[in-house]
Amino acid sequence: MTTVDTLINKSDNGLGFPNHTNNHNLVWKGNLDCVAFEKTAIKNKLLAVDKPCYFVKVAEKVGVTNDGFLTTADSATVGQLELLTSIAPITSQQLGDSSFLSCYGVKYAYMTGAMAGGIASEEMVIALGREKILSSFGAGGLTPERLEAAIQKIQQALPHHPYAFNLIHSPNDMAVERRAVDLYLKYGVRIVEASAFLDLTPNIVYYRVAGLSLNDANQIEIKNKVIAKISRREVASKFMQPAPPRILQELLQQGLITELQAKLAAQVPIADDITVEADSGGHTDNRPLVCLLSSIIALRDEIQAQYKTSPLRAGYQPIRVGAAGGIATPESALAAFMMGAAYVVTGSVNQACLESGACEHTKKLLAQAEMADVTMAPAGDMFEMGVKVQVLKRGTMFPMRAQKLYELYRSYNSIEEIPAAEREKLEKQVFRKTIAEVWEGTAAYLSQKNPEKLGKAVNNPKLKMALIFRWYLGLSSRWSTAAEKGREVDYQIWCGPAMGSFNDWVRGSYLADANNRHVVDVANHIMTGAAFLYRVQSLKIQGMQIPDYYLQYRPVR
């Protein structure tokens, strides 16, 4: 019986090729001096992904070269050497949807997602933007003054380069959303990453519709781009369709949009891109990407089949669907692209980079994290709703303490109902101040920022308790960015398992040291590595036996 092993010609460098690999009557022509036969040299030829690879057999030895050319065999060339196979060049720019590159003026179908509280900092956005890589500033949780300063700084540094700003859903304080949208419209921020939305709000619709107009050719122009980050089909479907008429009517009555813009809004979806967020850091449903991505792509196809191409659209482009959550290595990026992702989004791994707004202590913890070092904990912004965020559990007691606060909230209707012993533990171990002092500080803050909510809390003991607990939940993430001394065990560090897989990948390389991690380097290595892996996997699909040595991509300066 003929087995696979008997069909493989093995060389001393470990490469094995099926008999009669090249069936196209082609030969390779070139200088034999440029053919590599040693393992390291062959690996370098494979790594030159922007050049073709020719596999030749010379005197029973398999070699690889990027040079020379293919031509039709003739009597003069047959017998000199055997061409086993060849593979065309591939660049990182070819991965994903090319329309993502042209739409946003970027070099990769790759972006970095927003991390709230300025963790996705101005420095991060600027560093990536200068290299034509899209990055979203982490606007969530920042004051309008801080956000405005960030807009000015980024726009000054990137007048002709790509950047985005996050718009995070704030169901407990819709005014926060509105203030952010007002600033984005005031300063002409043209790309917004919408995240944590449970439904469409007038604010995200306002941002989108306010950027609609007709050009000289009487076609719709969409100036305000929306990249919606979602993890549920029902939410994705809302962003894939035009704005609800009731919201458009509200905006019209408030004089925020024109009749023409309302008419145009009925012909375009809310989002240009849908980022499928799987098992990520921060707000997440912990969905597996392999299940979620294909489901959302199918949903996109179903919804867009219902809408005919508008004759007013200038260069109609179907909604792109990208992948986020777990993207941290070349393998995970390539897997997403092979499943149909138009682009990929990284998150947790960027938080450990020098440009992030996280403090040094946090970055060191992240650089040591393993995949199992994460857990779910109550979210500060949606505490009463029971929403959770994924955080780092290594080196911090925040997850355990936050969960305890939520259990107390569920069990009692007011602070006064909580047993005295439990209240004492809260004051000594969690708050490190009396409950009265915590409420005093909370009330002072609300009196300036949200007096309406303060008024409600005075007559609602359950709400007052939630606000007291949210004092800890809100400050814990700020302690992490501000390097609050003595509060290290209370740091809230948003993190997904991707951080652990990234650390596994870079172990032994220069990126293992947190002091060497730059966001541009990380992006370049992930995308270059993905292109390299595509190349070697293509060879494997042809039936070639390739040892593990050739299948690994490790970051090198």
XYZ file of C-alpha atoms in Angstrom:
557
model
C 0.000 0.000 0.000
C 1.272 3.488 -0.834
C 1.434 5.765 2.215
C 1.914 9.500 2.562
C 5.459 8.935 3.818
C 6.491 7.119 0.658
C 5.339 10.070 -1.435
C 7.519 12.581 0.420
C 11.069 13.335 -0.670
C 12.880 14.512 2.466
C 15.927 16.742 2.471
C 18.553 17.071 5.198
C 17.172 20.515 6.129
C 13.884 18.935 7.138
C 11.780 20.066 4.179
C 9.761 17.314 2.552
C 8.039 17.530 -0.809
C 5.578 15.236 -2.589
C 6.825 13.621 -5.749
C 6.014 15.634 -8.871
C 5.115 18.777 -6.915
C 5.599 20.988 -9.967
C 3.133 19.950 -12.653
C 3.311 23.022 -14.870
C 6.346 22.189 -17.033
C 8.160 25.215 -15.629
C 11.782 25.645 -14.667
C 13.601 28.125 -12.503
C 16.408 30.214 -13.967
C 18.894 32.103 -11.884
C 22.268 32.031 -10.158
C 22.667 28.947 -7.964
C 24.726 31.031 -5.539
C 21.499 32.680 -4.350
C 19.879 29.350 -3.413
C 19.842 28.669 0.346
C 20.217 25.105 1.641
C 20.873 25.723 5.350
C 17.901 25.945 7.766
C 18.448 29.511 9.012
C 19.055 30.830 5.505
C 15.914 29.082 4.233
C 13.889 30.585 7.086
C 15.122 34.052 6.078
C 14.001 33.415 2.492
C 10.537 32.474 3.738
C 10.434 35.585 5.938
C 10.967 37.811 2.899
C 7.222 37.702 2.299
C 7.270 40.529 -0.234
C 9.384 38.371 -2.568
C 8.519 35.109 -4.350
C 9.929 31.825 -3.047
C 11.257 29.156 -5.417
C 11.910 25.642 -4.098
C 14.446 23.761 -6.181
C 16.183 20.413 -5.950
C 19.861 20.319 -6.822
C 21.800 17.053 -6.487
C 19.193 15.610 -4.111
C 19.322 18.726 -1.919
C 16.291 20.992 -1.474
C 17.018 24.716 -1.575
C 15.038 27.949 -1.501
C 15.601 31.279 -3.187
C 13.813 34.603 -3.617
C 15.736 35.438 -6.788
C 15.615 34.323 -10.406
C 12.482 33.698 -12.435
C 10.277 30.987 -13.904
C 10.193 30.087 -17.557
C 8.855 27.302 -19.765
C 11.000 24.207 -19.819
C 12.875 23.349 -22.999
C 15.482 20.825 -24.017
C 18.292 23.130 -22.990
C 17.079 23.543 -19.419
C 15.537 20.210 -18.485
C 17.786 18.185 -16.223
C 19.898 21.001 -14.757
C 17.781 21.205 -11.600
C 14.266 20.404 -10.581
C 11.737 23.075 -9.675
C 9.667 21.608 -6.863
C 7.242 24.472 -6.416
C 7.009 28.230 -6.070
C 4.899 30.624 -4.092
C 4.007 34.212 -4.921
C 4.889 37.170 -2.719
C 2.383 38.373 -0.136
C 2.432 41.553 1.898
C 0.698 42.452 5.120
C -1.314 44.997 3.147
C -3.050 42.166 1.280
C -4.606 40.705 4.423
C -8.189 41.745 5.118
C -10.383 44.054 3.061
C -8.528 46.556 0.884
C -11.460 48.981 1.175
C -10.620 49.372 4.893
C -7.214 50.704 3.833
C -8.616 53.159 1.302
C -11.506 54.299 3.523
C -9.309 55.283 6.453
C -6.019 55.988 4.685
C -4.113 53.248 6.528
C -1.478 50.688 5.532
C -2.943 47.663 7.350
C -6.398 46.208 7.926
C -5.529 46.584 11.598
C -6.478 49.016 14.314
C -6.048 49.382 18.055
C -9.241 49.655 20.067
C -10.026 52.217 22.720
C -9.212 51.554 26.359
C -11.134 53.927 28.627
C -9.641 56.520 30.917
C -7.025 57.539 28.399
C -5.223 54.186 28.612
C -5.415 54.270 24.825
C -3.573 57.554 25.131
C -2.739 60.502 22.904
C 0.803 59.139 22.620
C -0.523 55.776 21.427
C -2.863 57.278 18.838
C -0.185 59.640 17.552
C 2.561 56.997 17.333
C 0.321 54.654 15.345
C -1.246 57.408 13.261
C 2.148 58.621 12.081
C 2.729 55.109 10.721
C -0.691 55.117 9.038
C -2.211 52.669 11.521
C -5.657 53.517 12.894
C -5.935 53.879 16.663
C -8.899 54.863 18.824
C -8.393 57.223 21.777
C -9.825 55.945 25.083
C -12.308 58.723 25.842
C -14.534 56.743 28.226
C -14.638 58.130 31.750
C -12.806 61.358 30.947
C -14.090 64.847 31.690
C -15.095 67.051 28.748
C -12.084 69.262 29.470
C -9.690 66.314 29.346
C -11.314 64.981 26.174
C -11.159 68.371 24.474
C -7.455 68.678 25.284
C -6.864 65.215 23.789
C -8.698 66.141 20.586
C -6.607 69.262 20.186
C -3.329 67.451 20.847
C -4.038 64.578 18.458
C -5.350 66.806 15.679
C -2.306 69.040 15.934
C 0.039 66.031 15.706
C -1.943 64.220 12.980
C -3.334 66.825 10.589
C -3.179 64.391 7.651
C -2.966 60.995 9.336
C -5.632 58.602 10.646
C -7.047 58.616 14.172
C -10.334 57.742 15.885
C -12.064 58.604 19.152
C -14.156 56.329 21.292
C -17.809 56.998 22.116
C -18.773 54.701 24.978
C -22.420 54.088 25.826
C -23.386 55.644 29.166
C -26.907 54.436 30.012
C -26.766 55.898 33.525
C -25.732 59.333 32.307
C -26.699 60.063 28.715
C -25.350 63.588 29.071
C -21.844 62.088 29.024
C -22.479 60.678 25.553
C -23.934 63.961 24.354
C -21.005 66.055 25.587
C -18.572 63.771 23.758
C -20.594 63.961 20.524
C -20.766 67.751 20.771
C -16.980 67.897 21.042
C -16.479 65.509 18.122
C -18.757 67.581 15.913
C -17.204 70.846 17.074
C -13.686 69.721 16.167
C -14.553 67.668 13.085
C -13.543 64.270 14.446
C -14.351 62.074 11.458
C -13.983 58.555 12.885
C -15.721 57.339 16.026
C -15.492 53.888 17.588
C -18.837 53.223 19.302
C -18.573 50.681 22.111
C -20.659 49.053 24.873
C -23.942 50.131 23.227
C -26.989 48.099 24.179
C -29.196 49.973 21.704
C -28.972 52.970 19.407
C -29.162 56.290 21.218
C -29.959 59.741 19.824
C -26.323 60.669 20.435
C -24.695 58.130 18.108
C -27.409 58.782 15.511
C -26.831 62.537 15.803
C -23.091 62.112 15.200
C -23.684 59.960 12.124
C -26.469 61.981 10.527
C -24.828 65.357 11.151
C -22.106 64.282 8.734
C -24.415 63.489 5.804
C -24.608 65.716 2.745
C -24.895 65.682 -1.047
C -21.892 66.315 -3.264
C -21.815 68.089 -6.627
C -22.807 64.868 -8.370
C -25.909 64.628 -6.164
C -24.509 61.614 -4.316
C -24.493 61.023 -0.562
C -21.279 61.828 1.233
C -20.715 60.315 4.669
C -18.242 62.495 6.517
C -18.667 60.956 9.985
C -17.519 57.332 10.007
C -18.738 54.916 12.685
C -16.947 51.726 13.712
C -19.333 49.906 16.047
C -17.903 47.380 18.482
C -20.508 44.733 19.314
C -20.848 41.209 20.682
C -24.565 40.539 20.116
C -26.540 40.016 16.937
C -29.461 42.144 18.073
C -27.177 45.131 18.652
C -25.232 44.563 15.440
C -28.446 44.554 13.429
C -29.317 48.051 14.652
C -25.962 49.475 13.519
C -26.285 47.715 10.154
C -29.549 49.488 9.303
C -30.571 53.120 8.792
C -31.423 55.251 11.812
C -34.859 54.670 13.380
C -37.408 57.265 12.172
C -38.432 58.139 15.753
C -34.869 59.188 16.635
C -34.533 61.183 13.418
C -37.786 62.943 14.252
C -36.475 63.822 17.723
C -33.297 65.280 16.265
C -35.316 67.248 13.710
C -37.564 68.716 16.374
C -34.503 69.761 18.381
C -33.050 71.473 15.315
C -29.907 69.306 15.410
C -30.236 67.947 11.864
C -31.850 69.193 8.671
C -34.727 67.742 6.686
C -32.252 66.784 3.963
C -30.007 64.947 6.432
C -32.990 63.067 7.823
C -33.923 62.013 4.293
C -30.380 60.900 3.496
C -30.147 59.009 6.797
C -32.878 56.671 5.633
C -30.533 55.452 2.897
C -27.366 54.669 4.813
C -26.605 52.365 7.754
C -25.475 53.782 11.091
C -22.072 52.071 10.886
C -19.463 51.709 8.178
C -17.768 48.902 10.075
C -18.828 46.360 12.685
C -16.125 45.097 15.025
C -17.080 41.687 16.386
C -15.801 41.756 19.967
C -15.234 38.271 21.355
C -13.403 37.361 24.572
C -11.814 40.742 25.251
C -10.703 42.854 28.171
C -13.195 45.294 29.704
C -16.839 45.047 28.580
C -17.295 41.618 27.026
C -19.738 38.740 26.729
C -16.844 36.259 26.544
C -18.117 34.938 23.225
C -15.782 32.664 21.192
C -14.648 34.435 18.038
C -14.947 31.331 15.851
C -18.687 31.243 16.524
C -19.480 34.942 16.746
C -17.638 36.238 13.674
C -19.300 33.927 11.169
C -22.713 34.650 12.702
C -22.323 38.421 12.372
C -20.983 38.158 8.814
C -24.052 36.098 7.873
C -26.279 38.667 9.590
C -24.621 41.453 7.612
C -25.302 39.633 4.374
C -28.945 39.043 5.320
C -29.580 42.666 6.257
C -27.816 44.199 3.287
C -29.748 41.963 0.929
C -32.855 43.776 2.165
C -31.532 47.179 1.130
C -30.987 48.019 -2.478
C -27.956 50.088 -3.366
C -28.969 53.711 -3.064
C -28.584 55.635 -6.329
C -27.349 58.539 -4.203
C -24.457 56.628 -2.633
C -21.010 57.653 -3.871
C -19.172 54.354 -4.397
C -21.422 52.051 -2.386
C -19.434 49.866 0.007
C -20.934 46.989 1.977
C -20.488 47.127 5.741
C -17.165 45.567 6.723
C -17.006 43.131 9.633
C -13.799 43.030 11.680
C -12.591 40.911 14.586
C -11.519 41.839 18.114
C -11.010 39.929 21.337
C -8.157 37.451 21.497
C -6.151 39.090 18.703
C -2.621 39.164 20.079
C -0.387 37.038 17.866
C 0.208 36.447 14.142
C -1.658 33.152 14.474
C -4.798 34.740 15.933
C -4.731 37.587 13.392
C -4.375 35.173 10.467
C -7.144 32.967 11.859
C -9.487 35.973 11.939
C -8.613 36.956 8.377
C -9.136 33.396 7.169
C -12.587 33.376 8.793
C -13.497 36.424 6.742
C -12.607 39.354 8.993
C -12.180 42.563 7.011
C -9.776 43.876 9.659
C -8.493 42.985 13.111
C -8.458 45.005 16.328
C -6.012 44.604 19.215
C -6.666 45.786 22.756
C -5.148 44.275 25.884
C -1.676 43.884 24.358
C -1.399 47.616 23.707
C -2.053 48.425 27.352
C 1.298 46.877 28.231
C 3.154 49.098 25.752
C 5.182 52.181 26.610
C 2.716 54.545 24.929
C -0.302 53.428 26.960
C -1.733 55.506 29.794
C -1.371 52.659 32.306
C 1.226 53.103 35.051
C 4.521 51.185 35.216
C 3.276 48.834 37.939
C 0.275 47.869 35.813
C 2.419 47.334 32.725
C 4.719 44.995 34.625
C 1.765 42.961 35.883
C 0.423 42.713 32.346
C 3.811 41.617 31.004
C 3.759 38.715 33.482
C 0.144 37.692 32.883
C -0.838 34.256 31.652
C -4.037 33.351 29.845
C -5.737 32.104 33.007
C -4.906 35.258 34.981
C -8.163 37.033 34.085
C -11.675 37.001 35.521
C -14.990 38.843 35.360
C -15.874 41.613 37.807
C -18.749 44.123 38.183
C -18.536 47.119 35.854
C -18.529 50.550 37.447
C -20.476 52.288 34.669
C -23.278 49.686 34.586
C -23.057 48.387 38.155
C -26.771 48.287 38.946
C -27.509 46.387 35.725
C -25.166 43.556 36.692
C -22.896 44.135 33.718
C -19.382 42.794 34.134
C -15.953 43.547 32.718
C -12.993 41.229 32.224
C -10.008 42.220 34.353
C -6.615 40.990 35.486
C -6.730 39.007 38.725
C -2.994 38.498 39.091
C -1.460 40.901 41.620
C -4.725 42.639 42.532
C -7.679 42.009 44.853
C -10.025 44.224 42.869
C -12.126 41.419 41.288
C -12.880 39.821 44.658
C -13.672 43.117 46.371
C -15.824 44.386 43.500
C -17.826 41.157 43.494
C -18.392 41.521 47.227
C -19.821 45.002 46.676
C -22.249 43.671 44.084
C -23.372 40.866 46.369
C -24.095 43.401 49.120
C -25.993 45.569 46.650
C -28.144 42.604 45.601
C -28.783 41.514 49.201
C -29.710 44.814 50.855
C -31.807 47.865 50.057
C -29.651 50.433 51.803
C -26.283 50.938 53.454
C -27.997 50.911 56.829
C -29.350 47.376 56.261
C -25.853 45.962 55.833
C -24.690 44.307 59.086
C -22.325 46.444 61.142
C -19.484 43.915 60.847
C -19.710 43.991 57.039
C -19.780 47.789 56.983
C -16.688 47.873 59.169
C -14.861 45.552 56.742
C -15.791 47.808 53.851
C -14.454 50.870 55.621
C -11.178 49.260 56.731
C -10.323 46.974 53.816
C -11.981 48.394 50.710
C -12.761 52.091 51.128
C -10.046 52.848 53.720
C -12.283 55.647 54.949
C -15.688 55.827 56.547
C -18.825 55.333 54.487
C -19.881 58.836 55.498
C -16.662 60.223 54.010
C -17.179 58.267 50.809
C -20.706 59.635 50.457
C -19.546 63.156 51.210
C -17.021 62.978 48.367
C -19.544 61.367 46.027
C -22.177 64.000 46.789
C -19.706 66.807 46.222
C -18.797 65.355 42.825
C -22.416 64.842 41.779
C -23.424 68.321 42.871
C -21.078 69.641 40.187
C -21.450 67.001 37.485
C -24.944 65.523 37.895
C -27.127 67.322 40.463
C -30.234 65.549 39.146
C -28.846 62.142 40.112
C -27.793 63.496 43.500
C -31.359 64.641 44.105
C -32.683 61.184 43.276
C -30.159 59.470 45.551
C -31.157 61.553 48.568
C -34.623 59.953 48.467
C -33.546 56.536 47.150
C -31.428 54.508 49.630
C -30.742 51.756 47.048
C -29.384 54.266 44.545
C -27.337 55.949 47.261
C -25.770 52.591 48.134
C -24.957 51.955 44.471
C -23.282 55.347 44.155
C -21.182 54.702 47.252
C -20.050 51.362 45.831
C -19.389 52.913 42.447
C -16.979 55.322 44.171
C -14.607 52.387 44.629
C -15.284 50.870 41.206
C -14.688 54.165 39.440
C -11.546 55.153 41.303
C -9.930 51.707 41.051
C -9.299 52.099 37.321
C -7.981 55.635 37.818
C -5.612 54.398 40.527
C -4.121 52.085 37.891
C -3.471 54.890 35.418
C -2.369 57.405 38.056
C -0.037 54.948 39.858
C -1.771 55.583 43.183
C 0.699 54.520 45.858
C -0.605 52.107 48.452
C -3.589 51.158 46.294
C -1.816 48.622 44.058
C -3.925 45.721 45.374
C -7.060 47.629 44.331
C -6.024 48.415 40.759
C -8.756 47.625 38.231
C -6.878 46.471 35.133
C -9.007 45.629 32.100
C -7.494 42.603 30.427
C -8.438 39.619 28.286
C -6.698 36.248 27.833
C -5.017 37.674 24.716
C -2.474 39.272 27.042
C -1.296 35.853 28.150
C -1.042 34.498 24.603
C 0.969 37.580 23.596
C 3.378 37.021 26.491
C 3.773 33.378 25.472
C 4.505 34.410 21.891
C 7.176 37.020 22.704
C 8.879 35.008 25.454
C 12.602 34.900 24.694
C 12.412 37.873 22.304
C 13.171 41.541 22.894
C 9.438 42.169 23.392
C 9.415 40.026 26.530
C 10.714 43.083 28.398
C 7.885 45.565 28.991
C 10.377 48.403 28.513
C 10.829 47.373 24.880
C 7.168 47.242 23.911
C 6.059 49.892 21.441
C 2.611 49.811 19.856
C 3.964 50.272 16.326
C 6.383 47.360 16.758
C 3.586 45.153 18.066
C 1.348 46.028 15.114
C 4.097 45.463 12.550
C 5.122 42.107 14.016
C 1.552 40.806 14.251
C 0.792 41.727 10.651
C 4.156 40.671 9.202
C 3.927 37.425 11.139
C 0.418 36.804 9.823
C 1.637 37.231 6.237
C 4.551 34.867 6.909
C 2.255 32.233 8.418
C -0.080 32.542 5.444
C 2.882 31.758 3.215
C 3.990 28.623 5.070
C 0.415 27.400 5.553
C -0.094 27.733 1.794
C 2.893 25.460 1.300
C 1.463 22.937 3.733
C -1.837 22.974 1.835
C 0.134 21.950 -1.255
C 1.118 18.826 0.633
C 4.600 19.853 1.673
C 6.113 18.598 4.870
C 7.436 21.563 6.830
C 9.100 21.125 10.245
C 7.957 23.298 13.149
C 11.146 25.357 12.903
C 9.893 26.958 9.686
C 6.386 27.544 11.037
C 7.323 29.891 13.867
C 7.477 33.667 13.660
C 9.279 35.411 16.496
C 9.738 39.191 16.851
C 13.238 40.401 15.965
C 14.366 43.998 16.018
